mmCIF file of C-alpha atoms in Angstrom:
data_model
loop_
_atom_site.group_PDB
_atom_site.id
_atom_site.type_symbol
_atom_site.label_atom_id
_atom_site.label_comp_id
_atom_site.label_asym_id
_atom_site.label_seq_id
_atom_site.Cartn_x
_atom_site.Cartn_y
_atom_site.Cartn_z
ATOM 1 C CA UNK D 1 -23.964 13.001 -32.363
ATOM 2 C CA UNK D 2 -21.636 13.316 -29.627
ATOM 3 C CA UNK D 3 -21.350 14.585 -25.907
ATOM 4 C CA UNK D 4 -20.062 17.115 -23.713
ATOM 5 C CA UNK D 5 -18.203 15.944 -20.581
ATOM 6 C CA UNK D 6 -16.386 18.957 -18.516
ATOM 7 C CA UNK D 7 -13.169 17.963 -16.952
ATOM 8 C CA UNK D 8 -10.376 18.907 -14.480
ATOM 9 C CA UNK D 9 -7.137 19.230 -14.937
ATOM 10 C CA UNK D 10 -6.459 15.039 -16.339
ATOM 11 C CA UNK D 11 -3.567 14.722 -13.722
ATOM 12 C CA UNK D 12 -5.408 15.531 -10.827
ATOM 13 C CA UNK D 13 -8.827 14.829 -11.392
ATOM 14 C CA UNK D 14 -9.676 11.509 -10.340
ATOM 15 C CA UNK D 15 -13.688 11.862 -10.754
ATOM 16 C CA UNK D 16 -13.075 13.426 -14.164
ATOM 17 C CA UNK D 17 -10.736 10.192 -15.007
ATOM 18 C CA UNK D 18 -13.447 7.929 -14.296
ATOM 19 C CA UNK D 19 -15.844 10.043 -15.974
ATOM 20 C CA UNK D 20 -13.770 9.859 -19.238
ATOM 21 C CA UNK D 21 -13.334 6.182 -19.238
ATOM 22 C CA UNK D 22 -16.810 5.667 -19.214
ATOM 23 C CA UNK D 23 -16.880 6.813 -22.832
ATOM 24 C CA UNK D 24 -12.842 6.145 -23.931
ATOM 25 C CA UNK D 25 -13.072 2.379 -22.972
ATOM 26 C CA UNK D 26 -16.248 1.545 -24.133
ATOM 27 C CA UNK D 27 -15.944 3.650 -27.496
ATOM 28 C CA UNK D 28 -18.970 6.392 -27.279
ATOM 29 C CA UNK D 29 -17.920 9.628 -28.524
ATOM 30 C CA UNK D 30 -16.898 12.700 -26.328
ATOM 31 C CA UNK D 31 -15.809 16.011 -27.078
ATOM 32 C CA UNK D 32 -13.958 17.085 -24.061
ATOM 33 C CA UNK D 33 -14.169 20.496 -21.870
ATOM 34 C CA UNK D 34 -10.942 21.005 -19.687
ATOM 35 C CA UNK D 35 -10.901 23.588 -16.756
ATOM 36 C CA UNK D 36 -8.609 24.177 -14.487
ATOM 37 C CA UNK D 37 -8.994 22.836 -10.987
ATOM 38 C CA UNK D 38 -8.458 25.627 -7.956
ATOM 39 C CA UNK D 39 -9.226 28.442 -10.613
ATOM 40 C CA UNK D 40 -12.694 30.376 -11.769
ATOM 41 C CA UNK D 41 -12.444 28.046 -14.723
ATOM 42 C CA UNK D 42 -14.989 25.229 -13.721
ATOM 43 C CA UNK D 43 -17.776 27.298 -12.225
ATOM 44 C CA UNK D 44 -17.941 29.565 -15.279
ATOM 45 C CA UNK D 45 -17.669 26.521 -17.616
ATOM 46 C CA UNK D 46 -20.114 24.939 -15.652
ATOM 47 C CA UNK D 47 -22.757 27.448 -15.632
ATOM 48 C CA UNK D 48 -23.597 26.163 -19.310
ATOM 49 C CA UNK D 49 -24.314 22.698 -17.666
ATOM 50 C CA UNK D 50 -26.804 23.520 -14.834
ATOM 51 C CA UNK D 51 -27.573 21.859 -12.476
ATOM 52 C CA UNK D 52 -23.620 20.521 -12.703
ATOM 53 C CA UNK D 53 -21.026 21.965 -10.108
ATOM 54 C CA UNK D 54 -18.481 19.270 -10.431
ATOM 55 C CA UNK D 55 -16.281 17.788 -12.851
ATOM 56 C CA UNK D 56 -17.455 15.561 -14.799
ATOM 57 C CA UNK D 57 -20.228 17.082 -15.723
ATOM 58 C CA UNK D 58 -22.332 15.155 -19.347
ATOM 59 C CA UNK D 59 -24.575 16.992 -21.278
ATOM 60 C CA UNK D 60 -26.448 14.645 -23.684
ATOM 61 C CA UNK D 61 -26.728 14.749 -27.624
ATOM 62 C CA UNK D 62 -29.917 15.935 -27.080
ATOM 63 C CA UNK D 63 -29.256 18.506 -24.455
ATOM 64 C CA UNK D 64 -30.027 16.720 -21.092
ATOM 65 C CA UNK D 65 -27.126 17.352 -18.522
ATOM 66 C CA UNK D 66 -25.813 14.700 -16.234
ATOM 67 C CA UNK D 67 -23.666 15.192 -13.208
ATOM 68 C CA UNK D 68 -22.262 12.769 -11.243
ATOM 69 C CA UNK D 69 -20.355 9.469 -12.750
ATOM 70 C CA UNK D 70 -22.903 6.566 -11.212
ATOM 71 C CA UNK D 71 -25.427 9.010 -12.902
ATOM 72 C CA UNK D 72 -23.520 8.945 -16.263
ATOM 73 C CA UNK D 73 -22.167 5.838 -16.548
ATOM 74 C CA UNK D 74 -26.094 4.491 -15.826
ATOM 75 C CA UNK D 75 -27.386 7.258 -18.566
ATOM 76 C CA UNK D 76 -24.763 5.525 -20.686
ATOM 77 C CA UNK D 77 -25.443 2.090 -20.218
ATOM 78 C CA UNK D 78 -29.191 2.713 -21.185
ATOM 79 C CA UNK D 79 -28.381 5.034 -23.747
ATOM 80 C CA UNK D 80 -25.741 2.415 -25.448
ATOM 81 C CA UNK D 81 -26.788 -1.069 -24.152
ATOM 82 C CA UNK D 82 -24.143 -2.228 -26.636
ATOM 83 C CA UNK D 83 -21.216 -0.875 -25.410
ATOM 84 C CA UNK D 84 -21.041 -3.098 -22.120
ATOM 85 C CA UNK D 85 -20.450 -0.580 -19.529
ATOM 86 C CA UNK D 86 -22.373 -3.219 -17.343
ATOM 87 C CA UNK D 87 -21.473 -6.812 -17.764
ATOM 88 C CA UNK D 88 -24.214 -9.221 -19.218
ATOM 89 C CA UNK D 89 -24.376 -11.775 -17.076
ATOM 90 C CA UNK D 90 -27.305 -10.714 -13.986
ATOM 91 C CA UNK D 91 -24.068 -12.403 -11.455
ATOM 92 C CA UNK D 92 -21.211 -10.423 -12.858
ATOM 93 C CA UNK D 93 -23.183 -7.418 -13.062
ATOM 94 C CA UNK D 94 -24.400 -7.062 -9.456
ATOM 95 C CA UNK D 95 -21.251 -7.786 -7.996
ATOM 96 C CA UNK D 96 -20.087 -4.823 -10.604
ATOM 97 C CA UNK D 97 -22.838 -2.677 -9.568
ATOM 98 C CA UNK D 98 -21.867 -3.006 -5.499
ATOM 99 C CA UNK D 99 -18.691 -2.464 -5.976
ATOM 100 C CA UNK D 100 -19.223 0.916 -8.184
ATOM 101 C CA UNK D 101 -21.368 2.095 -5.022
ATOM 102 C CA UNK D 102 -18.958 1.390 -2.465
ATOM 103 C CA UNK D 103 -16.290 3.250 -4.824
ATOM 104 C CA UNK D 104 -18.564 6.353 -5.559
ATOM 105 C CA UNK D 105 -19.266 6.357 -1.570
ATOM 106 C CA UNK D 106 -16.349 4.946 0.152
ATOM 107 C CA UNK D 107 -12.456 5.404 0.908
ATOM 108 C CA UNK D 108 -12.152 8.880 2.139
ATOM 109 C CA UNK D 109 -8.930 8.431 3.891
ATOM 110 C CA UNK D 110 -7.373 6.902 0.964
ATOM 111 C CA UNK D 111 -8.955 10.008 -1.039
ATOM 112 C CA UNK D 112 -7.628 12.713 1.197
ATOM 113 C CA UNK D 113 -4.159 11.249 2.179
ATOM 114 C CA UNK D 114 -3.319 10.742 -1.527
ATOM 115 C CA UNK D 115 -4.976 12.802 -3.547
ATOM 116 C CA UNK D 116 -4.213 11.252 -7.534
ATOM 117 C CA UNK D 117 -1.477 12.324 -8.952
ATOM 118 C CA UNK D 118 -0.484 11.012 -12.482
ATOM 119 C CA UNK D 119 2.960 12.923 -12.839
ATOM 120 C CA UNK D 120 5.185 11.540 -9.899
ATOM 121 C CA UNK D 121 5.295 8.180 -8.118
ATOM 122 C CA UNK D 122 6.689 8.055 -4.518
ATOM 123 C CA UNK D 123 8.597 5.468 -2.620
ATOM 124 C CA UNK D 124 6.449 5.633 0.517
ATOM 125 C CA UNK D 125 3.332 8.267 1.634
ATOM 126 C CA UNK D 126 3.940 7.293 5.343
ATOM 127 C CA UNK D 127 0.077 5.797 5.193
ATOM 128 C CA UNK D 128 -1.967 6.422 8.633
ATOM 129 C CA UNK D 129 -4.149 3.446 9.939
ATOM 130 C CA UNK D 130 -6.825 4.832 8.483
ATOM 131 C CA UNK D 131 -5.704 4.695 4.682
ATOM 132 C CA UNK D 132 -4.082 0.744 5.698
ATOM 133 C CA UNK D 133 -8.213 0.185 6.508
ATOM 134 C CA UNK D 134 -9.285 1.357 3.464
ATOM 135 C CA UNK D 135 -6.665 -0.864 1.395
ATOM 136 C CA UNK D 136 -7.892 -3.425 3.249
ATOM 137 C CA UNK D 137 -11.496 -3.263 2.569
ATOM 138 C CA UNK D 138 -10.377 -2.668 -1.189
ATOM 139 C CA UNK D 139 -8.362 -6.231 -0.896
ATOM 140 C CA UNK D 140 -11.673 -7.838 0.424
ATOM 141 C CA UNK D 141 -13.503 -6.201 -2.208
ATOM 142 C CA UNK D 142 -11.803 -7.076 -5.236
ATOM 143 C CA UNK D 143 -11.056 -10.845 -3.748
ATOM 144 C CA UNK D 144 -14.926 -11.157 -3.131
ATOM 145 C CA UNK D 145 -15.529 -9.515 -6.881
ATOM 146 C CA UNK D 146 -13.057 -12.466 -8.013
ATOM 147 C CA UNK D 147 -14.239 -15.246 -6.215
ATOM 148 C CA UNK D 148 -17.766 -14.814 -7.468
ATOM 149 C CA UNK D 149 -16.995 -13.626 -11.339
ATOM 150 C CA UNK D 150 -13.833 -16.428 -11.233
ATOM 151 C CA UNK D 151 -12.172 -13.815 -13.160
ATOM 152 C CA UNK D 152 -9.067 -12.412 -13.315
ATOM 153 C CA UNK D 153 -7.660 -9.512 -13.686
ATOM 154 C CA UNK D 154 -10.765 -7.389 -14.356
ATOM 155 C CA UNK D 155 -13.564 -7.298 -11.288
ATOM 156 C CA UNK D 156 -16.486 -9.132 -13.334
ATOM 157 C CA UNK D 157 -15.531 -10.396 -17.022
ATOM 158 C CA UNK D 158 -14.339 -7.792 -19.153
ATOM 159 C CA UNK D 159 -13.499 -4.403 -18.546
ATOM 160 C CA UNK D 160 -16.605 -2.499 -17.205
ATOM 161 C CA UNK D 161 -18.106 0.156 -15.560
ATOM 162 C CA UNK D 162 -16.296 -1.065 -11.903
ATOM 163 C CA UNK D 163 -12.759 -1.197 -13.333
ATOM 164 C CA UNK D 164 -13.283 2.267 -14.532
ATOM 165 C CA UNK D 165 -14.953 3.838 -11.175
ATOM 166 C CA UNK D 166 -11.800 1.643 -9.605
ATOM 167 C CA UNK D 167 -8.816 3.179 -11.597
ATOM 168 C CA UNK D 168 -8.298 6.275 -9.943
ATOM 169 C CA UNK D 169 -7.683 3.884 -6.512
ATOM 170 C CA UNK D 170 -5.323 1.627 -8.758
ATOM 171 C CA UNK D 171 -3.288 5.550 -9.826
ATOM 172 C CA UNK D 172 -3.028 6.130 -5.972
ATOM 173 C CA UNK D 173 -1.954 2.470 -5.536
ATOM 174 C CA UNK D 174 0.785 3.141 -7.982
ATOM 175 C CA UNK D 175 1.866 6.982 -7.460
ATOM 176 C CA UNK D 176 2.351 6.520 -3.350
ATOM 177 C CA UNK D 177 3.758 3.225 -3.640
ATOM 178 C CA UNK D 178 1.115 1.516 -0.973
ATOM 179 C CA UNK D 179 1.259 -1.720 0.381
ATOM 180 C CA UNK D 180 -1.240 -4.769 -1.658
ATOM 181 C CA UNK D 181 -1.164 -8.302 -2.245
ATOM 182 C CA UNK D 182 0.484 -9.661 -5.653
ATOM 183 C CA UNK D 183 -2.984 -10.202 -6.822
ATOM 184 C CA UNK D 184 -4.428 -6.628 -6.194
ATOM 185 C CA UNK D 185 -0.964 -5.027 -7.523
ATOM 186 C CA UNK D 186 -1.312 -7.607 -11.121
ATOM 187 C CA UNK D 187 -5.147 -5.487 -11.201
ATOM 188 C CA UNK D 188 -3.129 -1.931 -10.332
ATOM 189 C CA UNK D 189 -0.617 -2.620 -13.259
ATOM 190 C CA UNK D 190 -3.299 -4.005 -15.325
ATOM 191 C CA UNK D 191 -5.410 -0.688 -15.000
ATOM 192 C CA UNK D 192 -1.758 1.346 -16.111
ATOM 193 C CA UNK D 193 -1.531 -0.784 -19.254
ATOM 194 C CA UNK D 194 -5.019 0.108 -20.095
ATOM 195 C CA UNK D 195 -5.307 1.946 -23.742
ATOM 196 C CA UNK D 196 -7.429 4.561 -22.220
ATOM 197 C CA UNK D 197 -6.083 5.141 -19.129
ATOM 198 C CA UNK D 198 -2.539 5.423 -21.018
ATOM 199 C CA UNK D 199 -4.059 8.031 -22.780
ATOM 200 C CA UNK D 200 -5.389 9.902 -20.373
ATOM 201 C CA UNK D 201 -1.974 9.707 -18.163
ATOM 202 C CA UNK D 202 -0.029 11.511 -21.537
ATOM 203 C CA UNK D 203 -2.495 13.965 -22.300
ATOM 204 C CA UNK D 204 -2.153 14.588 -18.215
ATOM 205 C CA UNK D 205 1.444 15.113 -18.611
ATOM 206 C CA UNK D 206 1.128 17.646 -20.931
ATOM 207 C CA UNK D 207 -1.963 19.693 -20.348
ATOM 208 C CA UNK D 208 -1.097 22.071 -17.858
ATOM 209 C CA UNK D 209 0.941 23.577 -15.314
ATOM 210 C CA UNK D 210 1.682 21.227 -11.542
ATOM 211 C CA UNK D 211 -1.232 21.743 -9.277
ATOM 212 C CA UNK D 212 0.581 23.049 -6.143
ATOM 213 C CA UNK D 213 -2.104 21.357 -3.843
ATOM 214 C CA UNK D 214 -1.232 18.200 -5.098
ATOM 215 C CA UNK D 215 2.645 18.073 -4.309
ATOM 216 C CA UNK D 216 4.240 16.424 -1.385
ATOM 217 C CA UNK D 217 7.617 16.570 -0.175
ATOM 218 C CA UNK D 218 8.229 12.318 -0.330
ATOM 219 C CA UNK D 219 10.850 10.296 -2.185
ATOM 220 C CA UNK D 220 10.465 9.795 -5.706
ATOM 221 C CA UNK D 221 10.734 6.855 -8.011
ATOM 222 C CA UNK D 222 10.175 6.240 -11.438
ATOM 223 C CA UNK D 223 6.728 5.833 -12.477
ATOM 224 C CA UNK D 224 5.964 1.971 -12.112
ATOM 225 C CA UNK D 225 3.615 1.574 -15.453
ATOM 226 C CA UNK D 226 4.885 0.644 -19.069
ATOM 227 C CA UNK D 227 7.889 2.499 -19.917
ATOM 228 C CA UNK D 228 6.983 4.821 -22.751
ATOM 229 C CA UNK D 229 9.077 5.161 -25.955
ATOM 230 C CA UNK D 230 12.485 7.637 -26.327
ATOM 231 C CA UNK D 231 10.348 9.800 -28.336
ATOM 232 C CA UNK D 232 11.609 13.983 -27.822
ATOM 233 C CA UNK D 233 10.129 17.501 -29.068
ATOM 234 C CA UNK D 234 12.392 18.778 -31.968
ATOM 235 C CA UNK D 235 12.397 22.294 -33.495
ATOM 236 C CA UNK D 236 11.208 22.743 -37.473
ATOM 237 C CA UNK D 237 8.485 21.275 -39.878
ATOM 238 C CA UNK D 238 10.851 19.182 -41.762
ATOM 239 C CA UNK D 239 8.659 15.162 -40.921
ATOM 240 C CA UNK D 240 8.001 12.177 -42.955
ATOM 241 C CA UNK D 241 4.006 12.651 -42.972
ATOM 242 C CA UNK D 242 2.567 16.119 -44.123
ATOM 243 C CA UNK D 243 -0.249 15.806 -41.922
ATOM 244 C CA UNK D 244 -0.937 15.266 -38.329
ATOM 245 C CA UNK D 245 -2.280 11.476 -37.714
ATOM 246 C CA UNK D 246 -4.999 12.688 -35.503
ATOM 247 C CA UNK D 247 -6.563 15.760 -37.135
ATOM 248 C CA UNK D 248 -5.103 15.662 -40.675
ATOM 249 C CA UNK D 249 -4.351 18.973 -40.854
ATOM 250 C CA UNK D 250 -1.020 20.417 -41.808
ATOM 251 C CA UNK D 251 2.169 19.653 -39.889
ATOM 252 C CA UNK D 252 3.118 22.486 -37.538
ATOM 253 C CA UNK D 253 5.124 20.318 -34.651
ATOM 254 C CA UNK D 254 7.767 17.815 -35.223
ATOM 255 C CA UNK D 255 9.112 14.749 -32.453
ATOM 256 C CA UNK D 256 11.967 12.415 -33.013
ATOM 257 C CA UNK D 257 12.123 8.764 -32.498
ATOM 258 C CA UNK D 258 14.780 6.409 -33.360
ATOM 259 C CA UNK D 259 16.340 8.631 -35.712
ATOM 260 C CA UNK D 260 12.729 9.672 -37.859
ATOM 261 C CA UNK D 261 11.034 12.605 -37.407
ATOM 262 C CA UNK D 262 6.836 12.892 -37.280
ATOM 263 C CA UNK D 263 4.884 15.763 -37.155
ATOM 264 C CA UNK D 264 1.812 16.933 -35.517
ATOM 265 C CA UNK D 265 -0.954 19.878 -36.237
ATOM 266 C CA UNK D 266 -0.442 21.561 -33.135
ATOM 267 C CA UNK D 267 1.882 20.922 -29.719
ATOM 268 C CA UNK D 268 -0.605 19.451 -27.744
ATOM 269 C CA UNK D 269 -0.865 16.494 -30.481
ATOM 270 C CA UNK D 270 2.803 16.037 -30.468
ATOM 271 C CA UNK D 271 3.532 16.558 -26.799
ATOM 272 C CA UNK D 272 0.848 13.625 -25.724
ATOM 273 C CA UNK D 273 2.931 11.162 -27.982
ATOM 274 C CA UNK D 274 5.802 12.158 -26.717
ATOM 275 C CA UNK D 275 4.397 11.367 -23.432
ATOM 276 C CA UNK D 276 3.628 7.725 -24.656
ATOM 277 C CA UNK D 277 3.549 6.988 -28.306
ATOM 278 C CA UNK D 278 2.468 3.322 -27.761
ATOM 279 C CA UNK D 279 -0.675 4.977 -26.256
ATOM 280 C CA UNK D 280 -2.057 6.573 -29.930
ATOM 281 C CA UNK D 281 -3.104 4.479 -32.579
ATOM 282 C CA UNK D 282 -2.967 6.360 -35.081
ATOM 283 C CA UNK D 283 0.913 7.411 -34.454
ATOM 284 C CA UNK D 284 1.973 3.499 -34.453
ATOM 285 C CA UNK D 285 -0.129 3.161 -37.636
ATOM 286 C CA UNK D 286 1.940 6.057 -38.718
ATOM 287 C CA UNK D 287 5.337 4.520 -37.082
ATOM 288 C CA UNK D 288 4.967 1.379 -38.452
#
């Protein structure tokens, strides 16, 4: 069986991010609910999840909702021991466990000067003491999670439960262009080559119109994660595959890349590849 998770809009939403990569990167099954931020949306989605008011909001296989992502990602951890949203080592997972508390807690000037934004990068936000103090704790942070795990570039052995309460901070780190050592950029660029988090960033693209809240008037630079393939939209059915890689249903939209042509059951499919075919598995399987 699978869950429910409600979500904001994916280029905005920094708490629904994390939320998402809680099941994405660690490989539990979610069927997503998107509403729109600023909007009557998510509190009349939400009033099928009581007691949730916030994105993301979990409701259980068997019908027991979850708000809050320390409460979910614990829920998950018990619920799929296997999945390693904690690490296993009793070290590596404390250190993992402080620093998801301090994230779920912490950093408000960081949170309110740049609010995440996945569809522009900037040369320079102008940060305020305030947000310099908060990168700063983050650089003690992450050296102390280091120094005790010995590990590198992940916070406590593999990808976990920290890294994904973390990558929202690495977004901001890369959309406003803010100052950080080598080593706590090489964990910023590590989080934008991610699988999941590339994901996530397309479908963000794609899924809705700019947030006006979110825009700011700075100079802009390209985006400073992998550079995604020349793919484009193209008009007609005409493809090489009859049916759409992700859904297998019949072909309805149609991109081009390199010269070939590959279809999709609906826009939204197509449109997210665009956004970064190398993300989708299935479409490189399909590529070749």
């Amino acid at each position: 069986m699978t869950y429910d998770l409600v979500i904001g809009d994916r280029a905005y939403s920094s708490w629904s991010l994390r939320g998402w990569l809680l099941f994405d990167a660690f490989g539990i099954p979610v069927k997503t609910r998107l509403a729109r931020l600023y909007s009557d949306e998510l509190p009349n989605m939400l009033k099928e999840f009581f007691p949730g008011k916030t994105a993301p909001t979990m409701r259980t296989p068997d019908g027991v909702v979850v708000p809050e992502t320390i409460a979910i990602a614990e829920e998950l951890a018990s619920r799929h021991p296997e999945a390693g949203l904690w690490p296993a080592d009793p070290r590596a997972r404390a250190v993992a466990r402080v620093l998801a508390a301090e994230m779920h807690a912490g950093f408000t000037a960081l949170r309110n000067h740049c609010p995440m934004n996945l569809r522009v990068s900037y040369t320079t936000c102008e940060p305020p003491a305030e947000v310099l103090a908060d990168l700063a704790r983050l650089e003690t942070l992450w050296g102390w999670a280091w120094d005790q795990t010995g590990n590198n570039p992940w916070l406590a052995g593999a990808y976990s439960t920290a890294d994904a309460f973390f990558a929202p901070v690495a977004t901001r780190i890369a959309t406003y262009n803010l100052p950080v050592s080598p080593r706590a950029m090489a964990y910023v660029q590590a989080h934008l080559a991610h699988p999941s988090f590339r994901r996530w960033r397309a479908m963000g693209l794609v899924d809705g119109a700019d947030q006006p809240f979110y825009r700011r008037d700075w100079p802009r630079r390209p985006w400073p994660g992998p550079v995604p393939l020349a793919a484009r939209a193209v008009e007609g059915t005409a493809a090489e595959n009859t049916a759409c890689p992700y859904s297998g249903k019949p072909v309805t939209h149609v991109l081009e890349l390199d010269g070939r042509r590959f279809g999709f059951c609906n826009a939204f499919c197509r449109d997210k590849t665009v956004a970064d075919a190398e993300a989708w598995a299935p479409f490189m399987a399909l590529r070749g």
